[in-house]
XYZ file of C-alpha atoms in Angstrom:
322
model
C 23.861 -33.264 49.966
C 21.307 -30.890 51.349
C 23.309 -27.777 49.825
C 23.218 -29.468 46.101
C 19.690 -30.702 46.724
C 18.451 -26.906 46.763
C 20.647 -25.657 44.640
C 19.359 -27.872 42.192
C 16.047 -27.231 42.944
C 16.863 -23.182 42.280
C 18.376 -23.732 39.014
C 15.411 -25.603 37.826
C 13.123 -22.939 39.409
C 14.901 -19.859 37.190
C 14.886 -22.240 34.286
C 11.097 -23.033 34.459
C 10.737 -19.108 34.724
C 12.746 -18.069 31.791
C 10.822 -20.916 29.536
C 7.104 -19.539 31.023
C 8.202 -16.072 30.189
C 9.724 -16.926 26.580
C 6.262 -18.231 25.928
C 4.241 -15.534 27.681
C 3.518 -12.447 25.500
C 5.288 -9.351 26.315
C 2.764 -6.939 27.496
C 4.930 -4.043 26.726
C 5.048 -3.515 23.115
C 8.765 -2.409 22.905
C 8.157 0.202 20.410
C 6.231 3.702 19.570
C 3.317 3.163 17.681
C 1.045 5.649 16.640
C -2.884 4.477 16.515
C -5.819 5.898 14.894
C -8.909 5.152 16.841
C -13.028 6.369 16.441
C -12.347 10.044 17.226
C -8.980 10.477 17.557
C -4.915 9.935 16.899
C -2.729 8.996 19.389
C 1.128 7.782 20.281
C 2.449 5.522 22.517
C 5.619 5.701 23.534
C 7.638 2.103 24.294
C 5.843 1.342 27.837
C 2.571 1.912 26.322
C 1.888 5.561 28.000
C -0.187 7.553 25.825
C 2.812 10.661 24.780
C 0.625 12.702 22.554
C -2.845 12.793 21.348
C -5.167 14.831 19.314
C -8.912 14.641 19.743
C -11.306 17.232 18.481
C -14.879 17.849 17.910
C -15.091 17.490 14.083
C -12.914 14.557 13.947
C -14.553 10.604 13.863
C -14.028 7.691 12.164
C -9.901 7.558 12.231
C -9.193 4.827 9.734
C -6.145 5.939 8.648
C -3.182 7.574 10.255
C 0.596 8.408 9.373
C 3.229 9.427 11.436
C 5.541 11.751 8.643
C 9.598 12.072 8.543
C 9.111 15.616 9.584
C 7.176 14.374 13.089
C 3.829 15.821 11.277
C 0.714 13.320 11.804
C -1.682 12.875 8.562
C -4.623 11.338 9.002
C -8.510 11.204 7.656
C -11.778 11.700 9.220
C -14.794 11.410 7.928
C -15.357 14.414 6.309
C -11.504 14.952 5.422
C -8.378 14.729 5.345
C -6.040 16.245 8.020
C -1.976 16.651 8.740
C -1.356 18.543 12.236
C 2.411 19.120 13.167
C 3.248 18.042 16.979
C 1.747 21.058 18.606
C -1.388 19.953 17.394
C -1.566 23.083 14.653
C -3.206 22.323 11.038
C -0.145 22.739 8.467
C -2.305 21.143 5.470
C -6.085 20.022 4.773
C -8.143 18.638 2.270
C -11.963 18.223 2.791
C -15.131 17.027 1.188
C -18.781 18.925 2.388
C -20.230 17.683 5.822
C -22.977 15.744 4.642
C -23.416 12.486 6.778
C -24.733 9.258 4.460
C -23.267 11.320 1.208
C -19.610 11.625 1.756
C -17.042 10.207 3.460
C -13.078 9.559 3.436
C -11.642 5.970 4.506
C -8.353 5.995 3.051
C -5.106 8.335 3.254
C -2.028 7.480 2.191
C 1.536 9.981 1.844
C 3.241 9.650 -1.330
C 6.799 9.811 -2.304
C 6.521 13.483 -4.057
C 4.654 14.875 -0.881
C 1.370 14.741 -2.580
C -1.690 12.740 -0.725
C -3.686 9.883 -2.123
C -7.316 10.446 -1.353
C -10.442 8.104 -1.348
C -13.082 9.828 -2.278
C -16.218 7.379 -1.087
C -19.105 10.045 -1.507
C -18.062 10.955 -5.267
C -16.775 7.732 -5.960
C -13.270 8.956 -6.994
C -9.484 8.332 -6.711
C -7.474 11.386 -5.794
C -3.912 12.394 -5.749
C -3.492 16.037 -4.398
C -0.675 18.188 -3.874
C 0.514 20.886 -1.339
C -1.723 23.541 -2.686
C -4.558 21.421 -2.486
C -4.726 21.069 -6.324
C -5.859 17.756 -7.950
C -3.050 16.213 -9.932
C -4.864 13.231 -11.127
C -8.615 11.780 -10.241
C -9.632 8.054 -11.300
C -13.508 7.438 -11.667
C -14.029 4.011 -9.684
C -16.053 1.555 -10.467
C -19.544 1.661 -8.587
C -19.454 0.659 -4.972
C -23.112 0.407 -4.333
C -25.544 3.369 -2.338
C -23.880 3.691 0.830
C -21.134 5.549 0.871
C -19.793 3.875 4.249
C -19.863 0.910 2.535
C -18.420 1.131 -0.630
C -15.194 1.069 -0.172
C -12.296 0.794 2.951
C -8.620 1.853 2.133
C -6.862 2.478 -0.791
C -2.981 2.219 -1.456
C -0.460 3.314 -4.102
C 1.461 -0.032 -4.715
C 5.101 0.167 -6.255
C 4.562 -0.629 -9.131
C 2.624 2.591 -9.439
C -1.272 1.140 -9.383
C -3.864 1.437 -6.896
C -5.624 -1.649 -4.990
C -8.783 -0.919 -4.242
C -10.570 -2.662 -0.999
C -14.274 -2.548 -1.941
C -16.664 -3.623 1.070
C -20.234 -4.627 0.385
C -18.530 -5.834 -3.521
C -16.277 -8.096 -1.569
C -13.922 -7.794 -4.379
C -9.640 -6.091 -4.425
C -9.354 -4.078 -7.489
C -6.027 -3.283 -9.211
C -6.185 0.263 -11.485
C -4.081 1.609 -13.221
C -3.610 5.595 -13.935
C -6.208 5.442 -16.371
C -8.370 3.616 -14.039
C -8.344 0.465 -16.241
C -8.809 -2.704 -13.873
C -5.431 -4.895 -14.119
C -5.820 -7.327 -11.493
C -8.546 -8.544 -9.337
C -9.568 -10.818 -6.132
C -12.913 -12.012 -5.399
C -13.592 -12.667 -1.906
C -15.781 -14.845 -0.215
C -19.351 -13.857 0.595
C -18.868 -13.426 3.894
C -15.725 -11.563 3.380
C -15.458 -7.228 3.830
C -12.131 -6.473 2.711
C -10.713 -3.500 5.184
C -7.595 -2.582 2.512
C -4.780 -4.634 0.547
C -1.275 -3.705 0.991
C 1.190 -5.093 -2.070
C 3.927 -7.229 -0.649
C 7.567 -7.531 -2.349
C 7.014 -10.814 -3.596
C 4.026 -9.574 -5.299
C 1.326 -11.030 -3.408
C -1.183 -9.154 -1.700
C -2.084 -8.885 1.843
C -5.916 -8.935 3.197
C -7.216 -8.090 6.154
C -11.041 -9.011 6.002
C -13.160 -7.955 8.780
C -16.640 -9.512 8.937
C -14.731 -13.180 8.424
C -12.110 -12.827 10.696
C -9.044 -13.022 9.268
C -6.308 -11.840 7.108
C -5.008 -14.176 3.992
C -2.184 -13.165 1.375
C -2.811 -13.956 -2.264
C -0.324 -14.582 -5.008
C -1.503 -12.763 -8.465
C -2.851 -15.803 -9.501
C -5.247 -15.105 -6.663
C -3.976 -18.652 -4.610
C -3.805 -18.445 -0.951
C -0.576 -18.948 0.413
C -0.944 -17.739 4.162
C -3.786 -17.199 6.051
C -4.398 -16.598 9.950
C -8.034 -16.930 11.350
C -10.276 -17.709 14.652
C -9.177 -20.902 14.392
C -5.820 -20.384 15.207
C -5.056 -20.613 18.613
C -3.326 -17.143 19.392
C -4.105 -17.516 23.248
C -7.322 -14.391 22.974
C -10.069 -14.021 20.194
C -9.273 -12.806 16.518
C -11.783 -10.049 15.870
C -11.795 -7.265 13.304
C -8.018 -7.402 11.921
C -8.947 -3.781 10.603
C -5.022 -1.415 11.001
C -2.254 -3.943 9.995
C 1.444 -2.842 9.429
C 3.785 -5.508 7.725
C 7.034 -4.834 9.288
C 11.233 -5.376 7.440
C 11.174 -8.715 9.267
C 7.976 -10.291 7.792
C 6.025 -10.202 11.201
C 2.669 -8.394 11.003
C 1.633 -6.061 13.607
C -2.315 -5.803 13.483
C -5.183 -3.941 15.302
C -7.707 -6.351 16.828
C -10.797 -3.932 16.703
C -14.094 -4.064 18.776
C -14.960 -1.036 17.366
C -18.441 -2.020 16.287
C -19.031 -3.102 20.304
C -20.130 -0.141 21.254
C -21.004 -1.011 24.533
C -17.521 -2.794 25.176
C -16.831 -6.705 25.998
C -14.558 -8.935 27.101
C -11.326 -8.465 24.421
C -8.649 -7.718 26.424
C -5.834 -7.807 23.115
C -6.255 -4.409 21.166
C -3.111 -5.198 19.089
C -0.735 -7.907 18.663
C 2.781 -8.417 16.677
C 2.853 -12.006 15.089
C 5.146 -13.815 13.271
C 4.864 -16.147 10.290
C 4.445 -19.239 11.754
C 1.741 -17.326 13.575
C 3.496 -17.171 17.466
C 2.776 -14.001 18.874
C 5.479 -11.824 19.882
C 3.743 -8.854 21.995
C -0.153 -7.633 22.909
C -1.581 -3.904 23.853
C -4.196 -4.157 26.145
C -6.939 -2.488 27.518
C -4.950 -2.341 30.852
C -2.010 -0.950 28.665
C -4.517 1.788 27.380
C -6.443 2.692 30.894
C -4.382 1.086 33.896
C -1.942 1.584 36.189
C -1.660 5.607 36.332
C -2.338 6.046 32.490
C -3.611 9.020 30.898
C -6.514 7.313 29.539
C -8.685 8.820 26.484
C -12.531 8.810 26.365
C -14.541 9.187 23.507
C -17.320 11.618 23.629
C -19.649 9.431 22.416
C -19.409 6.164 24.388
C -18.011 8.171 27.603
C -15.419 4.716 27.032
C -11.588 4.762 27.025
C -10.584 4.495 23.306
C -10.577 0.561 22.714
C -12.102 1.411 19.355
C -8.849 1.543 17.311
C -8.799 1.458 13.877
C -4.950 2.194 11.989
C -1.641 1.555 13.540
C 1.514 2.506 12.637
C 5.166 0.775 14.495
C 7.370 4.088 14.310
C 11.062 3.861 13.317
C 10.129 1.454 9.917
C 9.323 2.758 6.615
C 5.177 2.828 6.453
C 5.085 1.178 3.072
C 4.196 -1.565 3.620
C 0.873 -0.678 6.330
């Protein structure tokens, strides 16, 4: 009686164990994901070690970041945009003059034909440019307001062949077309600072919106039919859902910035993978980043390791949909 007394009490041991760990987060991401932070790009590879990174003087302000087919890395800065193969040497640039509070690039994004699609905030412009650096088409935009930091986030070529538009300070989505005609458009709320728009297949439109903390899709009648804010209970603190990545299976993978705490605080979660019914599936940490025998990176000017991430990218999955 003793011997099925304990075994008993073993079984329902490793069953309490397997039901705390199917509801724990996975602190190991499970896959290579390549992050754009304040002053730098870097990949981890699928125990969260940092396997390459690229950090260099000129370079702040990594909102965007694409790991290419060819194992090339495109990204913008500030003043530009950049692609570096895997040794770290420039194989194509594009840039605008260095003149802080008068230009700046937020948004890169590789196109089918090779070309890059360029947002211009200083000149208020639309670019698509080519291999040789030419311009192969330029859309005037619709006034963003004086600051160029502030105009405008990310821009994306949808499928359908327009351009959505994330405009900050106008709290407003714009839909152009080549012509730079307006063809579709979502007012946010006040509080609201769009970060970009990515066009799902069902033809609604995903928002990350950073000041209100939270991310909402909206079906071209401009209805919201998902939404995931503080208020859910995700087990750590929504903050600025800035880098998101829809992946083939619906779930969202999405960068849970601190980046304007300069001075650091208590968010542990850096990114997160969530499903639909909002249960999350995996976190990256600040332990993941720093911890445990990691190469950590520090940003010049915080003399922090890099919590202040801004893109990411889940490698292996076509980056349409990011």
């Amino acid at each position: 009686m003793k011997f099925h007394t304990s075994l008993w009490i073993t079984l329902l041991a490793c069953t309490l164990l397997q039901l705390a760990t199917a509801e724990t987060p996975n602190k190991t991401a499970g896959h290579r994901l390549l992050i754009g932070y304040g002053e730098g790009v870097m990949e981890l590879d699928e125990k969260n070690d940092i396997v390459w990174h690229y950090q260099q003087p000129d370079i702040e302000t990594v909102y965007d970041a694409w790991k290419r087919d060819n194992g090339n890395v495109l990204f913008c800065h500030r003043f530009g945009v950049r692609e570096v193969n895997p040794a770290k040497e420039t194989v194509w640039e594009f840039n605008v003059p260095r003149e802080k509070g008068k230009q700046e690039i937020n948004s890169c994004q590789p196109l089918a034909d090779g070309k890059v699609l360029i947002l211009d905030c200083g000149n208020q412009k639309l670019l698509e440019v080519n291999r040789d650096k030419q311009v192969t088409l330029s859309i005037d935009l619709p006034d963003g307001g004086k600051n160029p930091h502030n105009r405008y986030m990310q821009a994306r070529k949808t499928p359908q062949g327009t351009y959505l538009i994330s405009y900050r300070d106008n709290k407003v989505i714009l839909e152009l077309n080549t012509d730079g005609k307006e063809v579709w458009r979502f007012k946010l709320n006040d509080n609201d600072r769009p970060f970009t728009a990515i066009r799902l297949a069902n033809g609604r439109t995903l928002i990350p919106c950073i000041t209100s903390y939270r991310i909402i899709e909206v079906d071209p009648n401009g209805k919201i039919t998902w939404e995931l804010d503080k208020h859910d209970d995700l087990g750590f603190e929504l903050l600025y859902p800035v880098g998101v990545q829809v992946r083939n299976n619906g779930n969202l993978v999405v960068i849970n910035s601190d980046y304007h705490h300069r001075q650091g605080m208590n968010n542990d979660v850096q990114a997160f993978e969530i499903t639909r019914d909002k249960k999350v599936l995996w976190t990256l940490t600040k332990a993941d980043l720093e911890k445990n025998g990691k190469t950590s990176v520090v940003e010049r000017g915080t003399k922090m390791p890099s919590h202040h991430l801004l893109s990411i990218q889940v490698l292996g999955e076509p980056f349409e949909l990011k």
